[in-house]
Each structure stands twice: as C-alpha cells, then as structure tokens.
mmCIF file of C-alpha atoms in Angstrom:
data_model
loop_
_atom_site.group_PDB
_atom_site.id
_atom_site.type_symbol
_atom_site.label_atom_id
_atom_site.label_comp_id
_atom_site.label_asym_id
_atom_site.label_seq_id
_atom_site.Cartn_x
_atom_site.Cartn_y
_atom_site.Cartn_z
ATOM 1 C CA MET A 1 12.042 0.167 -11.157
ATOM 2 C CA HIS A 2 11.339 -3.538 -11.188
ATOM 3 C CA THR A 3 10.497 -6.439 -13.474
ATOM 4 C CA ASN A 4 9.507 -9.870 -12.447
ATOM 5 C CA LEU A 5 10.105 -12.252 -15.255
ATOM 6 C CA VAL A 6 9.199 -15.543 -13.454
ATOM 7 C CA PRO A 7 5.343 -15.964 -13.220
ATOM 8 C CA GLY A 8 5.604 -18.338 -10.299
ATOM 9 C CA ARG A 9 7.401 -15.856 -8.037
ATOM 10 C CA SER A 10 4.385 -13.586 -7.614
ATOM 11 C CA ASN A 11 0.576 -13.600 -7.528
ATOM 12 C CA TYR A 12 0.838 -11.015 -10.225
ATOM 13 C CA GLY A 13 2.623 -13.385 -12.525
ATOM 14 C CA ARG A 14 4.997 -11.482 -14.742
ATOM 15 C CA TYR A 15 4.825 -7.829 -13.753
ATOM 16 C CA ILE A 16 6.587 -4.520 -13.883
ATOM 17 C CA VAL A 17 6.674 -1.443 -11.594
ATOM 18 C CA ILE A 18 7.193 2.092 -12.733
ATOM 19 C CA GLU A 19 8.033 5.022 -10.497
ATOM 20 C CA HIS A 20 6.315 8.431 -11.083
ATOM 21 C CA ASN A 21 7.375 11.525 -9.324
ATOM 22 C CA TRP A 22 4.403 13.949 -8.977
ATOM 23 C CA SER A 23 4.783 17.102 -6.868
ATOM 24 C CA GLY A 24 7.748 15.807 -4.948
ATOM 25 C CA SER A 25 6.321 12.433 -3.951
ATOM 26 C CA ASN A 26 6.883 8.996 -5.635
ATOM 27 C CA TYR A 27 4.003 6.752 -6.731
ATOM 28 C CA TYR A 28 4.237 3.408 -8.380
ATOM 29 C CA SER A 29 2.174 1.979 -11.142
ATOM 30 C CA LEU A 30 2.117 -1.827 -11.395
ATOM 31 C CA TYR A 31 1.170 -3.905 -14.487
ATOM 32 C CA GLY A 32 0.486 -7.587 -13.919
ATOM 33 C CA HIS A 33 -0.388 -10.886 -15.562
ATOM 34 C CA LEU A 34 1.846 -10.067 -18.567
ATOM 35 C CA SER A 35 2.721 -12.405 -21.310
ATOM 36 C CA SER A 36 6.107 -10.747 -21.961
ATOM 37 C CA ILE A 37 7.947 -7.650 -20.860
ATOM 38 C CA THR A 38 9.948 -5.297 -23.104
ATOM 39 C CA VAL A 39 11.429 -2.843 -20.502
ATOM 40 C CA LYS A 40 14.347 -3.147 -17.946
ATOM 41 C CA PRO A 41 14.899 -1.779 -14.510
ATOM 42 C CA GLY A 42 16.552 1.604 -14.689
ATOM 43 C CA GLN A 43 14.957 2.469 -17.974
ATOM 44 C CA HIS A 44 13.251 5.845 -18.375
ATOM 45 C CA VAL A 45 9.906 5.491 -20.120
ATOM 46 C CA GLN A 46 7.614 8.093 -21.641
ATOM 47 C CA LYS A 47 3.970 8.248 -22.459
ATOM 48 C CA GLY A 48 3.254 6.026 -25.453
ATOM 49 C CA ASP A 49 6.323 3.663 -24.968
ATOM 50 C CA PRO A 50 5.578 0.012 -25.190
ATOM 51 C CA LEU A 51 6.124 -1.814 -21.821
ATOM 52 C CA ALA A 52 4.940 -5.237 -22.285
ATOM 53 C CA VAL A 53 2.430 -7.644 -23.955
ATOM 54 C CA MET A 54 -0.552 -8.205 -21.728
ATOM 55 C CA GLY A 55 -2.518 -11.413 -21.353
ATOM 56 C CA TYR A 56 -1.573 -15.038 -20.995
ATOM 57 C CA THR A 57 0.920 -15.846 -18.217
ATOM 58 C CA GLY A 58 0.389 -19.654 -18.116
ATOM 59 C CA VAL A 59 -0.975 -22.081 -15.529
ATOM 60 C CA GLY A 60 -3.401 -20.246 -13.190
ATOM 61 C CA LEU A 61 -4.640 -17.719 -15.700
ATOM 62 C CA ASN A 62 -6.062 -19.248 -18.857
ATOM 63 C CA ARG A 63 -6.484 -17.521 -22.183
ATOM 64 C CA GLU A 64 -10.208 -16.746 -21.606
ATOM 65 C CA ARG A 65 -9.354 -14.837 -18.426
ATOM 66 C CA ALA A 66 -6.372 -13.005 -19.938
ATOM 67 C CA HIS A 67 -6.273 -9.398 -18.842
ATOM 68 C CA LEU A 68 -4.022 -6.519 -17.573
ATOM 69 C CA HIS A 69 -3.901 -6.017 -13.806
ATOM 70 C CA LEU A 70 -3.245 -2.413 -13.159
ATOM 71 C CA GLU A 71 -2.460 -0.657 -9.780
ATOM 72 C CA LEU A 72 -1.348 2.697 -8.727
ATOM 73 C CA ASN A 73 0.379 2.501 -5.323
ATOM 74 C CA LEU A 74 2.092 4.188 -2.380
ATOM 75 C CA LEU A 75 5.350 2.613 -1.234
ATOM 76 C CA LEU A 76 5.207 1.831 2.464
ATOM 77 C CA THR A 77 8.881 1.409 3.522
ATOM 78 C CA HIS A 78 12.412 0.906 2.152
ATOM 79 C CA GLN A 79 13.069 -1.558 5.064
ATOM 80 C CA PHE A 80 10.626 -4.090 3.668
ATOM 81 C CA GLU A 81 13.237 -6.789 2.780
ATOM 82 C CA ALA A 82 14.549 -7.001 6.264
ATOM 83 C CA TRP A 83 10.973 -7.050 7.792
ATOM 84 C CA HIS A 84 9.984 -9.769 5.286
ATOM 85 C CA ASP A 85 13.106 -11.865 6.136
ATOM 86 C CA ALA A 86 12.230 -11.617 9.849
ATOM 87 C CA VAL A 87 8.509 -12.376 9.498
ATOM 88 C CA TYR A 88 8.515 -14.885 6.566
ATOM 89 C CA LYS A 89 11.710 -16.771 7.251
ATOM 90 C CA ASN A 90 10.746 -19.796 5.004
ATOM 91 C CA ASP A 91 9.184 -17.749 2.240
ATOM 92 C CA PRO A 92 11.787 -16.019 -0.012
ATOM 93 C CA ASN A 93 11.089 -12.643 -1.363
ATOM 94 C CA HIS A 94 11.994 -12.487 -4.980
ATOM 95 C CA ASN A 95 10.803 -8.895 -5.638
ATOM 96 C CA GLY A 96 12.661 -6.720 -3.122
ATOM 97 C CA ILE A 97 10.820 -3.743 -1.962
ATOM 98 C CA TYR A 98 8.377 -3.978 -4.922
ATOM 99 C CA ASN A 99 6.679 -6.966 -3.348
ATOM 100 C CA GLY A 100 2.902 -6.462 -3.228
ATOM 101 C CA LEU A 101 2.820 -6.381 0.515
ATOM 102 C CA ASN A 102 4.859 -3.178 0.386
ATOM 103 C CA LEU A 103 2.674 -1.419 -2.236
ATOM 104 C CA ALA A 104 -0.498 0.043 -1.105
ATOM 105 C CA GLY A 105 -2.866 0.407 -4.028
ATOM 106 C CA PHE A 106 -5.773 2.914 -4.080
ATOM 107 C CA ASP A 107 -8.896 2.846 -6.138
ATOM 108 C CA ILE A 108 -7.539 3.834 -9.518
ATOM 109 C CA ALA A 109 -10.823 3.395 -11.335
ATOM 110 C CA ARG A 110 -12.480 6.006 -8.941
ATOM 111 C CA LEU A 111 -9.470 8.237 -9.477
ATOM 112 C CA TYR A 112 -9.985 8.339 -13.223
ATOM 113 C CA LEU A 113 -13.707 9.021 -12.752
ATOM 114 C CA GLU A 114 -12.848 11.884 -10.375
ATOM 115 C CA LEU A 115 -10.233 13.267 -12.845
ATOM 116 C CA ARG A 116 -12.936 13.501 -15.521
ATOM 117 C CA LYS A 117 -14.794 15.861 -13.267
ATOM 118 C CA ASN A 118 -11.718 17.776 -12.078
ATOM 119 C CA PRO A 119 -8.633 17.339 -14.295
ATOM 120 C CA ALA A 120 -6.557 19.326 -11.792
ATOM 121 C CA LEU A 121 -7.229 16.885 -8.957
ATOM 122 C CA THR A 122 -4.073 15.648 -7.155
ATOM 123 C CA ILE A 123 -3.445 12.288 -5.507
ATOM 124 C CA PRO A 124 -3.267 13.947 -2.011
ATOM 125 C CA GLN A 125 -6.612 15.682 -2.650
ATOM 126 C CA PHE A 126 -8.090 12.366 -3.956
ATOM 127 C CA LEU A 127 -6.936 10.321 -0.872
ATOM 128 C CA GLU A 128 -8.057 13.184 1.490
ATOM 129 C CA GLY A 129 -11.604 12.559 0.196
ATOM 130 C CA GLN A 130 -11.569 8.804 0.919
ATOM 131 C CA GLU A 131 -13.404 7.341 3.939
ATOM 132 C CA THR A 132 -11.311 6.431 7.003
ATOM 133 C CA PHE A 133 -12.308 2.813 7.962
ATOM 134 C CA TYR A 134 -9.821 2.272 10.788
ATOM 135 C CA LYS A 135 -7.056 4.014 12.687
ATOM 136 C CA VAL A 136 -4.023 2.472 14.282
ATOM 137 C CA ILE A 137 -1.590 4.085 16.842
ATOM 138 C CA ILE A 138 2.015 3.062 16.271
ATOM 139 C CA PRO A 139 5.020 3.873 18.498
ATOM 140 C CA ARG A 140 7.024 6.908 17.781
ATOM 141 C CA SER A 141 10.023 5.815 15.695
ATOM 142 C CA ALA A 142 12.774 7.321 13.555
ATOM 143 C CA HIS A 143 12.117 4.396 11.159
ATOM 144 C CA PHE A 144 8.508 5.408 10.484
ATOM 145 C CA GLU A 145 9.269 6.329 6.820
ATOM 146 C CA LEU A 146 5.831 6.796 5.494
ATOM 147 C CA ARG A 147 5.555 10.395 6.917
ATOM 148 C CA LYS A 148 8.786 11.292 5.078
ATOM 149 C CA LEU A 149 7.816 9.676 1.794
ATOM 150 C CA TYR A 150 4.362 11.363 1.718
ATOM 151 C CA PRO A 151 4.702 14.442 3.967
ATOM 152 C CA TRP A 152 1.326 15.747 2.752
ATOM 153 C CA MET A 153 -0.153 12.937 4.765
ATOM 154 C CA VAL A 154 0.935 14.450 8.048
ATOM 155 C CA HIS A 155 -1.614 16.580 9.894
ATOM 156 C CA ASP A 156 -0.567 18.233 13.180
ATOM 157 C CA ARG A 157 -3.157 18.411 15.947
ATOM 158 C CA THR A 158 -2.829 21.687 17.698
ATOM 159 C CA GLY A 159 -1.250 21.095 21.095
ATOM 160 C CA ALA A 160 -1.021 17.407 20.667
ATOM 161 C CA GLN A 161 1.746 15.772 22.727
ATOM 162 C CA GLN A 162 4.098 13.699 20.491
ATOM 163 C CA ALA A 163 4.173 10.218 22.027
ATOM 164 C CA SER A 164 3.198 8.169 19.003
ATOM 165 C CA TRP A 165 1.590 8.342 15.586
ATOM 166 C CA GLU A 166 -2.080 7.633 14.701
ATOM 167 C CA VAL A 167 -2.425 6.469 11.098
ATOM 168 C CA SER A 168 -5.844 6.492 9.328
ATOM 169 C CA PHE A 169 -6.550 3.820 6.761
ATOM 170 C CA ALA A 170 -9.065 3.198 4.033
ATOM 171 C CA ARG A 171 -10.883 -0.198 4.180
ATOM 172 C CA SER A 172 -8.373 -1.436 1.606
ATOM 173 C CA GLY A 173 -5.412 -0.719 3.790
ATOM 174 C CA VAL A 174 -4.235 2.422 2.038
ATOM 175 C CA PRO A 175 -2.876 4.956 4.549
ATOM 176 C CA LEU A 176 -4.687 8.261 4.303
ATOM 177 C CA ARG A 177 -3.601 10.529 7.149
ATOM 178 C CA ILE A 178 -0.893 10.723 9.850
ATOM 179 C CA GLU A 179 -1.443 12.570 13.151
ATOM 180 C CA PRO A 180 0.623 12.897 16.253
ATOM 181 C CA SER A 181 -0.925 11.192 19.263
ATOM 182 C CA GLY A 182 -0.362 11.609 23.027
ATOM 183 C CA THR A 183 -1.044 7.864 23.650
ATOM 184 C CA LYS A 184 2.176 6.047 24.394
ATOM 185 C CA VAL A 185 2.237 2.472 23.004
ATOM 186 C CA ALA A 186 4.913 -0.248 22.703
ATOM 187 C CA GLN A 187 3.003 -2.169 19.978
ATOM 188 C CA PRO A 188 0.507 -1.109 17.265
ATOM 189 C CA GLN A 189 -2.948 -0.543 18.765
ATOM 190 C CA LEU A 190 -6.229 -0.216 16.992
ATOM 191 C CA SER A 191 -7.800 3.178 18.043
ATOM 192 C CA TYR A 192 -10.900 3.317 15.770
ATOM 193 C CA VAL A 193 -12.812 1.125 13.386
ATOM 194 C CA LYS A 194 -16.039 1.970 11.529
ATOM 195 C CA ARG A 195 -18.881 0.091 13.191
ATOM 196 C CA SER A 196 -20.117 -2.907 11.241
ATOM 197 C CA PRO A 197 -22.099 -6.099 11.865
ATOM 198 C CA ILE A 198 -19.784 -8.002 9.639
ATOM 199 C CA ASP A 199 -16.687 -9.603 11.057
ATOM 200 C CA TYR A 200 -13.841 -7.123 10.261
ATOM 201 C CA SER A 201 -11.605 -9.979 9.016
ATOM 202 C CA HIS A 202 -13.775 -9.999 5.863
ATOM 203 C CA LEU A 203 -13.525 -6.262 5.426
ATOM 204 C CA THR A 204 -9.832 -5.637 6.095
ATOM 205 C CA ARG A 205 -7.983 -8.470 4.384
ATOM 206 C CA GLY A 206 -7.544 -10.160 7.756
ATOM 207 C CA GLU A 207 -5.875 -7.293 9.497
ATOM 208 C CA ILE A 208 -8.649 -6.759 12.008
ATOM 209 C CA SER A 209 -10.960 -9.287 13.625
ATOM 210 C CA GLY A 210 -14.217 -9.056 15.601
ATOM 211 C CA ARG A 211 -17.521 -7.191 15.194
ATOM 212 C CA ALA A 212 -18.898 -3.873 16.325
ATOM 213 C CA ASP A 213 -17.314 -2.734 19.558
ATOM 214 C CA HIS A 214 -15.283 -5.931 19.961
ATOM 215 C CA SER A 215 -12.386 -5.543 17.514
ATOM 216 C CA ALA A 216 -8.629 -5.836 17.498
ATOM 217 C CA LEU A 217 -5.668 -6.105 15.255
ATOM 218 C CA THR A 218 -4.990 -9.745 14.310
ATOM 219 C CA LEU A 219 -1.443 -11.122 14.509
ATOM 220 C CA TYR A 220 -1.161 -10.527 10.826
ATOM 221 C CA GLY A 221 -2.415 -6.983 11.295
ATOM 222 C CA VAL A 222 0.207 -6.300 14.036
ATOM 223 C CA ALA A 223 2.964 -7.618 11.748
ATOM 224 C CA ILE A 224 1.823 -5.362 8.849
ATOM 225 C CA MET A 225 1.717 -2.389 11.160
ATOM 226 C CA ARG A 226 5.145 -3.121 12.592
ATOM 227 C CA MET A 227 6.478 -3.063 8.994
ATOM 228 C CA LEU A 228 5.776 0.695 8.964
ATOM 229 C CA PHE A 229 8.359 1.361 11.607
ATOM 230 C CA TYR A 230 10.618 -1.655 11.268
ATOM 231 C CA PRO A 231 13.290 -2.468 12.726
ATOM 232 C CA ASN A 232 12.000 -0.856 16.018
#
C-alpha cells in the first residue's frame, strides 16, 4: 500500500506497509529501518516474496544497531491527511494515511506467542483479551470511521441511549472496544483510567496526564482523539 523511500521523512527510515484482509477487516503490517525496498505500491505479494533488504538506513541507525522494525496495525481513519494538515500546519506529512500516527500497532510478539497455544486465534479475539487501560467518550459523529473499519469492535449496551461513543484503549493506545454512551459531549472526555501512582504521561505516550484520581487528556491526547471523528 505504501513505500517510504526517503529515510529522513519518517522515524521508521525507509519503510513499507502491506494491507492484509482477514475475515472482512483490513490490517496493516509495517516493516521499517530498511536498507532498500524491492516492492511498489499496488503490488500484490504472497508468502515468501522478497520485500526489502533489512538493516542499515544511514545516519541515526548505525550498522551495529541494524534491525528490522515490525508492526501489525489497525488503521484509525482515512481522513488522517486533512486532520494532520489542520493540526501540524508546519510539519508536512510525506506518508499519507500510512503515517505512524494513523497506525495503531498491537503487541505482535504476544500475538505470536498466543498463536502457538491456539493457532485458530483471531485478531478480534486476541484484542478482546487485552487489558483496558483507559476509556474516552467521543461525540457522536458520522465521521467516526473506526466502528465501520472494525465492526467487531462495537459492543451494544442493552438499553444504552446513543448520545456518544465510549472507546476503550490498551495502554499503548490501541483501540479495543467501542460502546454507545448516554453521555453527551462536545469534546473528547476521559471517562476511565486504570489507577496508578505513576504520572500517566509516562504510561500513555503523553495522551493523559496526572496521577490516580487526578487525570485528564492532554492537549495532544484531545487532538489524537479528535482525529477519530475528524472533521467534526
């Protein structure tokens, strides 16, 4: 789906993104810190096909640290480019919707370990078993695309009034569950966070700040949540 050929245009260096359709939903594997790339956007690849040469990208990743960076991701929105242009006016986006901010990567190492135990395990089943670290209520919006991209994530509460959506997230920021909420909000609102004595900014990549019962979304956290239903 995407190749970034210029190392300086991403923290991943040279990288590629491949789309996989499993059980009706699209997932995206990302391969970063590449020395060279042999595939092109639009190309269909099969198991065993060469994709790239891993390793040395150049300045910032020396030969001793050469490695492949691998992710398996959910795509958050197809409106990402417009959101990025509005929020980061002076920072050009060279990678379209396949920018790392729009790709939510889950614990692929843990997934492989779980698949050893249960080869029939699906990604929805795997994510259902992950711990919810925080929840955010977002306004009801026709532009909230995540529930359409991954309908298995939506769980209806019996009798819940549909005024907004409550989204559950893993600590890494991966969305796990979407539920209708009766709370009407105009802006994203933190509704739950797992209690911790450590400042949440260190646990949530800066999306939440505070400790214990004194917590809130940061400005960055609000911006990231607004991305989910942009341009509302």
